[in-house]
Amino acid sequence: MKLIDNPYLIEEIITLITLVTYFISKALTVKIVRRFAKSNEVLEHRANLVIKYINLLIGMLALFTIIIAWGVKKDQILLFISSVFAVVGVASFAQWSILSNITAGIVLFFSYPFKIGDKIRIHDKDFPIEAEIEDIKAFYILLKSNEGELITFPNNLLMQKGISIVNEPIERSEFTD
Protein backbone atom coordinates (compact mmCIF):
# COMPACT_ATOMS: atom_id res chain seq x y z
CA MET A 1 0.00 0.00 0.00
CA LYS A 2 1.29 3.44 -0.93
CA LEU A 3 1.79 6.04 1.75
CA ILE A 4 -0.07 8.66 -0.29
CA ASP A 5 -2.68 7.48 -2.74
CA ASN A 6 -2.73 10.43 -5.17
CA PRO A 7 -2.26 9.68 -8.87
CA TYR A 8 -1.52 13.35 -9.62
CA LEU A 9 1.06 13.97 -6.90
CA ILE A 10 3.98 14.56 -9.29
CA GLU A 11 1.94 16.98 -11.41
CA GLU A 12 0.82 18.86 -8.31
CA ILE A 13 4.40 19.13 -7.02
CA ILE A 14 5.65 20.39 -10.39
CA THR A 15 2.79 22.91 -10.51
CA LEU A 16 3.58 24.10 -6.99
CA ILE A 17 7.29 24.44 -7.80
CA THR A 18 6.43 26.31 -11.02
CA LEU A 19 4.11 28.71 -9.20
CA VAL A 20 6.66 29.39 -6.44
CA THR A 21 9.34 29.97 -9.09
CA TYR A 22 6.95 32.25 -10.99
CA PHE A 23 6.24 34.46 -7.97
CA ILE A 24 9.90 34.58 -6.91
CA SER A 25 10.90 35.50 -10.50
CA LYS A 26 8.28 38.26 -10.59
CA ALA A 27 9.52 39.69 -7.29
CA LEU A 28 13.16 39.52 -8.40
CA THR A 29 12.31 41.14 -11.74
CA VAL A 30 10.60 44.04 -10.00
CA LYS A 31 13.52 44.46 -7.60
CA ILE A 32 16.23 44.27 -10.28
CA VAL A 33 14.50 46.57 -12.78
CA ARG A 34 13.63 49.14 -10.09
CA ARG A 35 17.23 49.09 -8.81
CA PHE A 36 18.50 49.55 -12.37
CA ALA A 37 16.01 52.37 -12.97
CA LYS A 38 16.95 54.12 -9.73
CA SER A 39 20.69 53.89 -10.35
CA ASN A 40 20.30 55.22 -13.90
CA GLU A 41 17.67 57.85 -13.06
CA VAL A 42 15.00 56.31 -15.28
CA LEU A 43 11.40 57.45 -14.84
CA GLU A 44 9.13 55.13 -12.91
CA HIS A 45 6.57 54.65 -15.70
CA ARG A 46 9.30 53.40 -18.04
CA ALA A 47 10.43 50.91 -15.42
CA ASN A 48 6.81 49.79 -14.94
CA LEU A 49 6.44 49.11 -18.68
CA VAL A 50 9.57 46.95 -18.74
CA ILE A 51 8.42 45.10 -15.61
CA LYS A 52 5.03 44.45 -17.22
CA TYR A 53 6.55 42.98 -20.39
CA ILE A 54 9.05 40.80 -18.53
CA ASN A 55 6.33 39.54 -16.17
CA LEU A 56 4.15 38.67 -19.16
CA LEU A 57 6.99 36.57 -20.59
CA ILE A 58 7.60 34.84 -17.23
CA GLY A 59 3.85 34.12 -16.91
CA MET A 60 3.70 32.55 -20.37
CA LEU A 61 6.70 30.35 -19.55
CA ALA A 62 5.10 29.26 -16.25
CA LEU A 63 1.82 28.45 -18.00
CA PHE A 64 3.65 26.46 -20.67
CA THR A 65 5.53 24.53 -17.95
CA ILE A 66 2.29 23.70 -16.10
CA ILE A 67 0.62 22.55 -19.32
CA ILE A 68 3.53 20.20 -20.03
CA ALA A 69 3.56 18.94 -16.42
CA TRP A 70 -0.08 17.91 -16.58
CA GLY A 71 0.64 15.58 -19.45
CA VAL A 72 -0.67 17.37 -22.47
CA LYS A 73 0.98 15.53 -25.30
CA LYS A 74 3.78 17.32 -27.08
CA ASP A 75 2.06 16.86 -30.44
CA GLN A 76 -1.07 18.54 -29.09
CA ILE A 77 0.93 21.41 -27.60
CA LEU A 78 2.83 21.96 -30.83
CA LEU A 79 -0.39 21.82 -32.82
CA PHE A 80 -2.05 24.31 -30.47
CA ILE A 81 0.94 26.68 -30.45
CA SER A 82 1.35 26.54 -34.22
CA SER A 83 -2.37 27.21 -34.69
CA VAL A 84 -2.25 30.16 -32.31
CA PHE A 85 0.87 31.55 -34.01
CA ALA A 86 -0.74 31.14 -37.43
CA VAL A 87 -3.85 33.05 -36.38
CA VAL A 88 -1.88 35.70 -34.52
CA GLY A 89 0.65 35.95 -37.33
CA VAL A 90 -1.99 36.48 -39.98
CA ALA A 91 -3.97 38.87 -37.77
CA SER A 92 -0.99 40.97 -36.76
CA PHE A 93 1.23 40.83 -39.83
CA ALA A 94 0.66 44.54 -40.35
CA GLN A 95 1.36 45.10 -36.65
CA TRP A 96 4.92 43.74 -36.78
CA SER A 97 6.24 47.22 -36.12
CA ILE A 98 4.43 47.27 -32.79
CA LEU A 99 6.41 44.27 -31.56
CA SER A 100 9.66 45.70 -32.85
CA ASN A 101 8.88 49.03 -31.15
CA ILE A 102 8.22 47.31 -27.81
CA THR A 103 11.44 45.32 -28.13
CA ALA A 104 13.37 48.46 -29.05
CA GLY A 105 11.82 50.26 -26.07
CA ILE A 106 13.08 47.53 -23.73
CA VAL A 107 16.55 47.60 -25.33
CA LEU A 108 16.65 51.40 -24.99
CA PHE A 109 15.65 51.06 -21.34
CA PHE A 110 18.55 48.75 -20.52
CA SER A 111 21.19 50.21 -22.84
CA TYR A 112 20.30 53.74 -21.72
CA PRO A 113 22.17 55.83 -24.31
CA PHE A 114 20.18 58.98 -23.48
CA LYS A 115 17.56 60.20 -21.03
CA ILE A 116 14.61 62.55 -20.87
CA GLY A 117 15.77 66.14 -21.15
CA ASP A 118 18.76 65.37 -23.39
CA LYS A 119 19.00 67.17 -26.70
CA ILE A 120 19.67 64.73 -29.53
CA ARG A 121 20.33 64.86 -33.24
CA ILE A 122 18.96 62.03 -35.38
CA HIS A 123 21.10 61.55 -38.48
CA ASP A 124 18.64 60.83 -41.26
CA LYS A 125 19.44 62.05 -44.78
CA ASP A 126 15.77 62.60 -45.66
CA PHE A 127 14.50 64.03 -42.37
CA PRO A 128 17.24 65.09 -39.94
CA ILE A 129 15.92 65.99 -36.50
CA GLU A 130 17.47 67.96 -33.67
CA ALA A 131 15.21 68.06 -30.64
CA GLU A 132 14.93 67.59 -26.89
CA ILE A 133 13.58 64.31 -25.50
CA GLU A 134 10.26 64.99 -23.78
CA ASP A 135 9.30 61.39 -22.93
CA ILE A 136 10.22 57.82 -23.82
CA LYS A 137 7.23 55.50 -24.21
CA ALA A 138 6.98 51.78 -24.98
CA PHE A 139 6.30 52.34 -28.70
CA TYR A 140 7.81 55.73 -29.47
CA ILE A 141 9.84 58.65 -28.18
CA LEU A 142 8.41 62.16 -27.87
CA LEU A 143 10.72 64.90 -29.11
CA LYS A 144 10.30 68.68 -28.95
CA SER A 145 12.07 70.63 -31.68
CA ASN A 146 13.61 74.09 -31.30
CA GLU A 147 10.52 75.50 -33.02
CA GLY A 148 8.25 73.92 -30.39
CA GLU A 149 7.02 71.16 -32.68
CA LEU A 150 6.14 67.88 -30.90
CA ILE A 151 7.53 64.89 -32.84
CA THR A 152 6.79 61.22 -32.19
CA PHE A 153 9.57 58.96 -33.39
CA PRO A 154 9.21 55.14 -33.35
CA ASN A 155 11.63 53.30 -31.07
CA ASN A 156 12.63 50.78 -33.74
CA LEU A 157 13.71 53.59 -36.08
CA LEU A 158 15.61 55.18 -33.22
CA MET A 159 17.65 51.98 -32.97
CA GLN A 160 18.41 52.07 -36.72
CA LYS A 161 19.51 55.69 -37.05
CA GLY A 162 22.69 57.35 -35.92
CA ILE A 163 22.09 59.57 -32.92
CA SER A 164 24.26 62.26 -31.36
CA ILE A 165 23.64 63.71 -27.94
CA VAL A 166 23.98 67.48 -28.24
CA ASN A 167 24.76 69.36 -25.06
CA GLU A 168 24.18 72.82 -26.48
CA PRO A 169 22.52 73.97 -29.68
CA ILE A 170 25.03 74.25 -32.49
CA GLU A 171 25.06 77.72 -34.01
CA ARG A 172 26.49 77.83 -37.50
CA SER A 173 27.73 81.09 -38.85
CA GLU A 174 29.72 82.03 -41.92
CA PHE A 175 31.45 84.86 -40.11
CA THR A 176 33.39 84.64 -36.87
CA ASP A 177 34.04 87.56 -34.59
PDB file of N, CA and C in Angstrom, residues 8-91:
ATOM      1  N   TYR A   8      -2.002  12.100  -9.016  1.00  0.00           N
ATOM      2  CA  TYR A   8      -1.521  13.347  -9.623  1.00  0.00           C
ATOM      3  C   TYR A   8      -0.495  14.065  -8.742  1.00  0.00           C
ATOM      4  N   LEU A   9       0.130  13.350  -7.841  1.00  0.00           N
ATOM      5  CA  LEU A   9       1.059  13.968  -6.897  1.00  0.00           C
ATOM      6  C   LEU A   9       2.235  14.638  -7.607  1.00  0.00           C
ATOM      7  N   ILE A  10       2.833  13.985  -8.578  1.00  0.00           N
ATOM      8  CA  ILE A  10       3.982  14.557  -9.286  1.00  0.00           C
ATOM      9  C   ILE A  10       3.570  15.827 -10.024  1.00  0.00           C
ATOM     10  N   GLU A  11       2.424  15.794 -10.692  1.00  0.00           N
ATOM     11  CA  GLU A  11       1.944  16.976 -11.408  1.00  0.00           C
ATOM     12  C   GLU A  11       1.673  18.137 -10.459  1.00  0.00           C
ATOM     13  N   GLU A  12       1.107  17.822  -9.292  1.00  0.00           N
ATOM     14  CA  GLU A  12       0.824  18.855  -8.305  1.00  0.00           C
ATOM     15  C   GLU A  12       2.109  19.462  -7.753  1.00  0.00           C
ATOM     16  N   ILE A  13       3.112  18.635  -7.526  1.00  0.00           N
ATOM     17  CA  ILE A  13       4.397  19.134  -7.024  1.00  0.00           C
ATOM     18  C   ILE A  13       5.064  20.030  -8.070  1.00  0.00           C
ATOM     19  N   ILE A  14       5.059  19.580  -9.318  1.00  0.00           N
ATOM     20  CA  ILE A  14       5.646  20.392 -10.393  1.00  0.00           C
ATOM     21  C   ILE A  14       4.898  21.716 -10.527  1.00  0.00           C
ATOM     22  N   THR A  15       3.576  21.678 -10.437  1.00  0.00           N
ATOM     23  CA  THR A  15       2.785  22.907 -10.509  1.00  0.00           C
ATOM     24  C   THR A  15       3.122  23.833  -9.358  1.00  0.00           C
ATOM     25  N   LEU A  16       3.231  23.292  -8.162  1.00  0.00           N
ATOM     26  CA  LEU A  16       3.582  24.097  -6.988  1.00  0.00           C
ATOM     27  C   LEU A  16       4.966  24.721  -7.139  1.00  0.00           C
ATOM     28  N   ILE A  17       5.933  23.925  -7.585  1.00  0.00           N
ATOM     29  CA  ILE A  17       7.288  24.444  -7.800  1.00  0.00           C
ATOM     30  C   ILE A  17       7.280  25.533  -8.872  1.00  0.00           C
ATOM     31  N   THR A  18       6.520  25.312  -9.945  1.00  0.00           N
ATOM     32  CA  THR A  18       6.435  26.308 -11.021  1.00  0.00           C
ATOM     33  C   THR A  18       5.823  27.608 -10.514  1.00  0.00           C
ATOM     34  N   LEU A  19       4.750  27.506  -9.718  1.00  0.00           N
ATOM     35  CA  LEU A  19       4.105  28.715  -9.197  1.00  0.00           C
ATOM     36  C   LEU A  19       5.015  29.469  -8.228  1.00  0.00           C
ATOM     37  N   VAL A  20       5.717  28.740  -7.370  1.00  0.00           N
ATOM     38  CA  VAL A  20       6.658  29.392  -6.442  1.00  0.00           C
ATOM     39  C   VAL A  20       7.773  30.078  -7.235  1.00  0.00           C
ATOM     40  N   THR A  21       8.298  29.379  -8.237  1.00  0.00           N
ATOM     41  CA  THR A  21       9.342  29.975  -9.088  1.00  0.00           C
ATOM     42  C   THR A  21       8.811  31.198  -9.818  1.00  0.00           C
ATOM     43  N   TYR A  22       7.575  31.127 -10.285  1.00  0.00           N
ATOM     44  CA  TYR A  22       6.953  32.255 -10.987  1.00  0.00           C
ATOM     45  C   TYR A  22       6.887  33.489 -10.079  1.00  0.00           C
ATOM     46  N   PHE A  23       6.384  33.308  -8.864  1.00  0.00           N
ATOM     47  CA  PHE A  23       6.241  34.459  -7.966  1.00  0.00           C
ATOM     48  C   PHE A  23       7.590  34.997  -7.505  1.00  0.00           C
ATOM     49  N   ILE A  24       8.553  34.126  -7.280  1.00  0.00           N
ATOM     50  CA  ILE A  24       9.903  34.583  -6.914  1.00  0.00           C
ATOM     51  C   ILE A  24      10.526  35.343  -8.086  1.00  0.00           C
ATOM     52  N   SER A  25      10.362  34.826  -9.312  1.00  0.00           N
ATOM     53  CA  SER A  25      10.904  35.503 -10.498  1.00  0.00           C
ATOM     54  C   SER A  25      10.272  36.871 -10.695  1.00  0.00           C
ATOM     55  N   LYS A  26       8.955  36.964 -10.481  1.00  0.00           N
ATOM     56  CA  LYS A  26       8.283  38.260 -10.593  1.00  0.00           C
ATOM     57  C   LYS A  26       8.840  39.249  -9.576  1.00  0.00           C
ATOM     58  N   ALA A  27       9.012  38.802  -8.335  1.00  0.00           N
ATOM     59  CA  ALA A  27       9.524  39.689  -7.290  1.00  0.00           C
ATOM     60  C   ALA A  27      10.957  40.122  -7.601  1.00  0.00           C
ATOM     61  N   LEU A  28      11.784  39.180  -8.055  1.00  0.00           N
ATOM     62  CA  LEU A  28      13.165  39.522  -8.398  1.00  0.00           C
ATOM     63  C   LEU A  28      13.226  40.471  -9.591  1.00  0.00           C
ATOM     64  N   THR A  29      12.354  40.250 -10.572  1.00  0.00           N
ATOM     65  CA  THR A  29      12.315  41.136 -11.736  1.00  0.00           C
ATOM     66  C   THR A  29      11.996  42.559 -11.315  1.00  0.00           C
ATOM     67  N   VAL A  30      10.981  42.703 -10.479  1.00  0.00           N
ATOM     68  CA  VAL A  30      10.604  44.040 -10.004  1.00  0.00           C
ATOM     69  C   VAL A  30      11.779  44.687  -9.270  1.00  0.00           C
ATOM     70  N   LYS A  31      12.415  43.921  -8.393  1.00  0.00           N
ATOM     71  CA  LYS A  31      13.522  44.460  -7.601  1.00  0.00           C
ATOM     72  C   LYS A  31      14.701  44.861  -8.490  1.00  0.00           C
ATOM     73  N   ILE A  32      15.076  43.999  -9.426  1.00  0.00           N
ATOM     74  CA  ILE A  32      16.232  44.270 -10.284  1.00  0.00           C
ATOM     75  C   ILE A  32      15.967  45.450 -11.215  1.00  0.00           C
ATOM     76  N   VAL A  33      14.799  45.479 -11.849  1.00  0.00           N
ATOM     77  CA  VAL A  33      14.498  46.571 -12.777  1.00  0.00           C
ATOM     78  C   VAL A  33      14.381  47.897 -12.036  1.00  0.00           C
ATOM     79  N   ARG A  34      13.739  47.888 -10.866  1.00  0.00           N
ATOM     80  CA  ARG A  34      13.632  49.137 -10.091  1.00  0.00           C
ATOM     81  C   ARG A  34      15.008  49.621  -9.625  1.00  0.00           C
ATOM     82  N   ARG A  35      15.874  48.704  -9.226  1.00  0.00           N
ATOM     83  CA  ARG A  35      17.231  49.095  -8.812  1.00  0.00           C
ATOM     84  C   ARG A  35      17.986  49.684 -10.000  1.00  0.00           C
ATOM     85  N   PHE A  36      17.856  49.039 -11.155  1.00  0.00           N
ATOM     86  CA  PHE A  36      18.502  49.549 -12.366  1.00  0.00           C
ATOM     87  C   PHE A  36      17.963  50.933 -12.716  1.00  0.00           C
ATOM     88  N   ALA A  37      16.638  51.092 -12.645  1.00  0.00           N
ATOM     89  CA  ALA A  37      16.009  52.374 -12.975  1.00  0.00           C
ATOM     90  C   ALA A  37      16.447  53.466 -12.007  1.00  0.00           C
ATOM     91  N   LYS A  38      16.544  53.123 -10.741  1.00  0.00           N
ATOM     92  CA  LYS A  38      16.947  54.118  -9.733  1.00  0.00           C
ATOM     93  C   LYS A  38      18.398  54.530  -9.919  1.00  0.00           C
ATOM     94  N   SER A  39      19.265  53.569 -10.190  1.00  0.00           N
ATOM     95  CA  SER A  39      20.691  53.889 -10.348  1.00  0.00           C
ATOM     96  C   SER A  39      20.966  54.675 -11.624  1.00  0.00           C
ATOM     97  N   ASN A  40      20.111  54.513 -12.633  1.00  0.00           N
ATOM     98  CA  ASN A  40      20.302  55.217 -13.902  1.00  0.00           C
ATOM     99  C   ASN A  40      19.328  56.372 -14.100  1.00  0.00           C
ATOM    100  N   GLU A  41      18.599  56.721 -13.040  1.00  0.00           N
ATOM    101  CA  GLU A  41      17.669  57.849 -13.055  1.00  0.00           C
ATOM    102  C   GLU A  41      16.633  57.735 -14.174  1.00  0.00           C
ATOM    103  N   VAL A  42      16.036  56.560 -14.284  1.00  0.00           N
ATOM    104  CA  VAL A  42      14.995  56.314 -15.279  1.00  0.00           C
ATOM    105  C   VAL A  42      13.647  56.598 -14.620  1.00  0.00           C
ATOM    106  N   LEU A  43      12.722  57.164 -15.387  1.00  0.00           N
ATOM    107  CA  LEU A  43      11.401  57.455 -14.842  1.00  0.00           C
ATOM    108  C   LEU A  43      10.668  56.178 -14.464  1.00  0.00           C
ATOM    109  N   GLU A  44       9.815  56.299 -13.454  1.00  0.00           N
ATOM    110  CA  GLU A  44       9.126  55.135 -12.914  1.00  0.00           C
ATOM    111  C   GLU A  44       8.184  54.477 -13.925  1.00  0.00           C
ATOM    112  N   HIS A  45       7.502  55.274 -14.749  1.00  0.00           N
ATOM    113  CA  HIS A  45       6.570  54.649 -15.697  1.00  0.00           C
ATOM    114  C   HIS A  45       7.294  53.845 -16.766  1.00  0.00           C
ATOM    115  N   ARG A  46       8.517  54.219 -17.104  1.00  0.00           N
ATOM    116  CA  ARG A  46       9.304  53.400 -18.044  1.00  0.00           C
ATOM    117  C   ARG A  46       9.678  52.081 -17.402  1.00  0.00           C
ATOM    118  N   ALA A  47      10.078  52.136 -16.138  1.00  0.00           N
ATOM    119  CA  ALA A  47      10.426  50.911 -15.416  1.00  0.00           C
ATOM    120  C   ALA A  47       9.199  50.007 -15.299  1.00  0.00           C
ATOM    121  N   ASN A  48       8.035  50.584 -15.055  1.00  0.00           N
ATOM    122  CA  ASN A  48       6.811  49.787 -14.944  1.00  0.00           C
ATOM    123  C   ASN A  48       6.463  49.089 -16.252  1.00  0.00           C
ATOM    124  N   LEU A  49       6.693  49.750 -17.385  1.00  0.00           N
ATOM    125  CA  LEU A  49       6.441  49.108 -18.680  1.00  0.00           C
ATOM    126  C   LEU A  49       7.352  47.897 -18.883  1.00  0.00           C
ATOM    127  N   VAL A  50       8.618  48.054 -18.575  1.00  0.00           N
ATOM    128  CA  VAL A  50       9.571  46.949 -18.736  1.00  0.00           C
ATOM    129  C   VAL A  50       9.200  45.803 -17.798  1.00  0.00           C
ATOM    130  N   ILE A  51       8.831  46.133 -16.566  1.00  0.00           N
ATOM    131  CA  ILE A  51       8.415  45.098 -15.609  1.00  0.00           C
ATOM    132  C   ILE A  51       7.193  44.353 -16.138  1.00  0.00           C
ATOM    133  N   LYS A  52       6.243  45.079 -16.698  1.00  0.00           N
ATOM    134  CA  LYS A  52       5.026  44.451 -17.219  1.00  0.00           C
ATOM    135  C   LYS A  52       5.354  43.472 -18.338  1.00  0.00           C
ATOM    136  N   TYR A  53       6.222  43.860 -19.264  1.00  0.00           N
ATOM    137  CA  TYR A  53       6.548  42.981 -20.388  1.00  0.00           C
ATOM    138  C   TYR A  53       7.345  41.756 -19.940  1.00  0.00           C
ATOM    139  N   ILE A  54       8.267  41.936 -19.020  1.00  0.00           N
ATOM    140  CA  ILE A  54       9.049  40.796 -18.534  1.00  0.00           C
ATOM    141  C   ILE A  54       8.152  39.845 -17.747  1.00  0.00           C
ATOM    142  N   ASN A  55       7.248  40.388 -16.921  1.00  0.00           N
ATOM    143  CA  ASN A  55       6.327  39.537 -16.167  1.00  0.00           C
ATOM    144  C   ASN A  55       5.384  38.770 -17.086  1.00  0.00           C
ATOM    145  N   LEU A  56       4.988  39.372 -18.186  1.00  0.00           N
ATOM    146  CA  LEU A  56       4.149  38.669 -19.156  1.00  0.00           C
ATOM    147  C   LEU A  56       4.906  37.471 -19.735  1.00  0.00           C
ATOM    148  N   LEU A  57       6.164  37.659 -20.073  1.00  0.00           N
ATOM    149  CA  LEU A  57       6.987  36.567 -20.591  1.00  0.00           C
ATOM    150  C   LEU A  57       7.157  35.465 -19.548  1.00  0.00           C
ATOM    151  N   ILE A  58       7.434  35.837 -18.303  1.00  0.00           N
ATOM    152  CA  ILE A  58       7.599  34.844 -17.229  1.00  0.00           C
ATOM    153  C   ILE A  58       6.289  34.078 -17.022  1.00  0.00           C
ATOM    154  N   GLY A  59       5.153  34.777 -17.079  1.00  0.00           N
ATOM    155  CA  GLY A  59       3.853  34.118 -16.912  1.00  0.00           C
ATOM    156  C   GLY A  59       3.569  33.115 -18.014  1.00  0.00           C
ATOM    157  N   MET A  60       3.908  33.482 -19.257  1.00  0.00           N
ATOM    158  CA  MET A  60       3.697  32.548 -20.368  1.00  0.00           C
ATOM    159  C   MET A  60       4.578  31.312 -20.214  1.00  0.00           C
ATOM    160  N   LEU A  61       5.822  31.501 -19.765  1.00  0.00           N
ATOM    161  CA  LEU A  61       6.700  30.352 -19.550  1.00  0.00           C
ATOM    162  C   LEU A  61       6.170  29.453 -18.435  1.00  0.00           C
ATOM    163  N   ALA A  62       5.654  30.049 -17.359  1.00  0.00           N
ATOM    164  CA  ALA A  62       5.097  29.259 -16.254  1.00  0.00           C
ATOM    165  C   ALA A  62       3.873  28.476 -16.724  1.00  0.00           C
ATOM    166  N   LEU A  63       3.007  29.125 -17.482  1.00  0.00           N
ATOM    167  CA  LEU A  63       1.817  28.454 -17.996  1.00  0.00           C
ATOM    168  C   LEU A  63       2.195  27.287 -18.909  1.00  0.00           C
ATOM    169  N   PHE A  64       3.176  27.512 -19.765  1.00  0.00           N
ATOM    170  CA  PHE A  64       3.647  26.459 -20.665  1.00  0.00           C
ATOM    171  C   PHE A  64       4.214  25.283 -19.860  1.00  0.00           C
ATOM    172  N   THR A  65       4.967  25.576 -18.802  1.00  0.00           N
ATOM    173  CA  THR A  65       5.529  24.528 -17.953  1.00  0.00           C
ATOM    174  C   THR A  65       4.423  23.714 -17.271  1.00  0.00           C
ATOM    175  N   ILE A  66       3.395  24.395 -16.766  1.00  0.00           N
ATOM    176  CA  ILE A  66       2.288  23.697 -16.103  1.00  0.00           C
ATOM    177  C   ILE A  66       1.522  22.828 -17.100  1.00  0.00           C
ATOM    178  N   ILE A  67       1.325  23.340 -18.296  1.00  0.00           N
ATOM    179  CA  ILE A  67       0.624  22.549 -19.325  1.00  0.00           C
ATOM    180  C   ILE A  67       1.399  21.280 -19.640  1.00  0.00           C
ATOM    181  N   ILE A  68       2.705  21.385 -19.759  1.00  0.00           N
ATOM    182  CA  ILE A  68       3.531  20.203 -20.030  1.00  0.00           C
ATOM    183  C   ILE A  68       3.496  19.239 -18.845  1.00  0.00           C
ATOM    184  N   ALA A  69       3.542  19.782 -17.621  1.00  0.00           N
ATOM    185  CA  ALA A  69       3.556  18.938 -16.421  1.00  0.00           C
ATOM    186  C   ALA A  69       2.288  18.108 -16.301  1.00  0.00           C
ATOM    187  N   TRP A  70       1.182  18.636 -16.717  1.00  0.00           N
ATOM    188  CA  TRP A  70      -0.077  17.913 -16.584  1.00  0.00           C
ATOM    189  C   TRP A  70      -0.318  16.931 -17.719  1.00  0.00           C
ATOM    190  N   GLY A  71       0.690  16.693 -18.522  1.00  0.00           N
ATOM    191  CA  GLY A  71       0.640  15.583 -19.454  1.00  0.00           C
ATOM    192  C   GLY A  71      -0.030  15.852 -20.780  1.00  0.00           C
ATOM    193  N   VAL A  72      -0.166  17.105 -21.129  1.00  0.00           N
ATOM    194  CA  VAL A  72      -0.669  17.368 -22.467  1.00  0.00           C
ATOM    195  C   VAL A  72       0.404  16.887 -23.425  1.00  0.00           C
ATOM    196  N   LYS A  73       0.002  16.126 -24.388  1.00  0.00           N
ATOM    197  CA  LYS A  73       0.979  15.528 -25.297  1.00  0.00           C
ATOM    198  C   LYS A  73       1.699  16.602 -26.094  1.00  0.00           C
ATOM    199  N   LYS A  74       2.956  16.350 -26.364  1.00  0.00           N
ATOM    200  CA  LYS A  74       3.776  17.317 -27.083  1.00  0.00           C
ATOM    201  C   LYS A  74       3.193  17.634 -28.464  1.00  0.00           C
ATOM    202  N   ASP A  75       2.655  16.635 -29.122  1.00  0.00           N
ATOM    203  CA  ASP A  75       2.057  16.861 -30.435  1.00  0.00           C
ATOM    204  C   ASP A  75       0.874  17.819 -30.337  1.00  0.00           C
ATOM    205  N   GLN A  76       0.070  17.655 -29.284  1.00  0.00           N
ATOM    206  CA  GLN A  76      -1.074  18.539 -29.091  1.00  0.00           C
ATOM    207  C   GLN A  76      -0.627  19.961 -28.773  1.00  0.00           C
ATOM    208  N   ILE A  77       0.411  20.079 -27.947  1.00  0.00           N
ATOM    209  CA  ILE A  77       0.933  21.410 -27.601  1.00  0.00           C
ATOM    210  C   ILE A  77       1.476  22.093 -28.845  1.00  0.00           C
ATOM    211  N   LEU A  78       2.267  21.357 -29.619  1.00  0.00           N
ATOM    212  CA  LEU A  78       2.835  21.956 -30.826  1.00  0.00           C
ATOM    213  C   LEU A  78       1.742  22.327 -31.829  1.00  0.00           C
ATOM    214  N   LEU A  79       0.725  21.504 -31.937  1.00  0.00           N
ATOM    215  CA  LEU A  79      -0.392  21.824 -32.822  1.00  0.00           C
ATOM    216  C   LEU A  79      -1.125  23.071 -32.340  1.00  0.00           C
ATOM    217  N   PHE A  80      -1.373  23.142 -31.040  1.00  0.00           N
ATOM    218  CA  PHE A  80      -2.047  24.309 -30.472  1.00  0.00           C
ATOM    219  C   PHE A  80      -1.216  25.574 -30.662  1.00  0.00           C
ATOM    220  N   ILE A  81       0.073  25.500 -30.337  1.00  0.00           N
ATOM    221  CA  ILE A  81       0.945  26.675 -30.453  1.00  0.00           C
ATOM    222  C   ILE A  81       1.065  27.110 -31.914  1.00  0.00           C
ATOM    223  N   SER A  82       1.239  26.161 -32.819  1.00  0.00           N
ATOM    224  CA  SER A  82       1.351  26.538 -34.222  1.00  0.00           C
ATOM    225  C   SER A  82       0.043  27.134 -34.744  1.00  0.00           C
ATOM    226  N   SER A  83      -1.083  26.626 -34.282  1.00  0.00           N
ATOM    227  CA  SER A  83      -2.374  27.205 -34.687  1.00  0.00           C
ATOM    228  C   SER A  83      -2.519  28.626 -34.160  1.00  0.00           C
ATOM    229  N   VAL A  84      -2.165  28.821 -32.904  1.00  0.00           N
ATOM    230  CA  VAL A  84      -2.249  30.162 -32.313  1.00  0.00           C
ATOM    231  C   VAL A  84      -1.310  31.116 -33.046  1.00  0.00           C
ATOM    232  N   PHE A  85      -0.083  30.688 -33.301  1.00  0.00           N
ATOM    233  CA  PHE A  85       0.866  31.553 -34.011  1.00  0.00           C
ATOM    234  C   PHE A  85       0.392  31.852 -35.435  1.00  0.00           C
ATOM    235  N   ALA A  86      -0.231  30.886 -36.073  1.00  0.00           N
ATOM    236  CA  ALA A  86      -0.740  31.136 -37.426  1.00  0.00           C
ATOM    237  C   ALA A  86      -1.835  32.193 -37.405  1.00  0.00           C
ATOM    238  N   VAL A  87      -2.766  32.066 -36.472  1.00  0.00           N
ATOM    239  CA  VAL A  87      -3.852  33.046 -36.377  1.00  0.00           C
ATOM    240  C   VAL A  87      -3.303  34.414 -35.986  1.00  0.00           C
ATOM    241  N   VAL A  88      -2.454  34.432 -34.966  1.00  0.00           N
ATOM    242  CA  VAL A  88      -1.883  35.703 -34.519  1.00  0.00           C
ATOM    243  C   VAL A  88      -0.986  36.295 -35.601  1.00  0.00           C
ATOM    244  N   GLY A  89      -0.233  35.462 -36.271  1.00  0.00           N
ATOM    245  CA  GLY A  89       0.652  35.948 -37.327  1.00  0.00           C
ATOM    246  C   GLY A  89      -0.105  36.578 -38.481  1.00  0.00           C
ATOM    247  N   VAL A  90      -1.179  35.927 -38.888  1.00  0.00           N
ATOM    248  CA  VAL A  90      -1.985  36.484 -39.977  1.00  0.00           C
ATOM    249  C   VAL A  90      -2.689  37.760 -39.507  1.00  0.00           C
ATOM    250  N   ALA A  91      -3.217  37.726 -38.285  1.00  0.00           N
ATOM    251  CA  ALA A  91      -3.965  38.873 -37.773  1.00  0.00           C
ATOM    252  C   ALA A  91      -3.072  40.075 -37.518  1.00  0.00           C
TER     253      ALA A  91
END
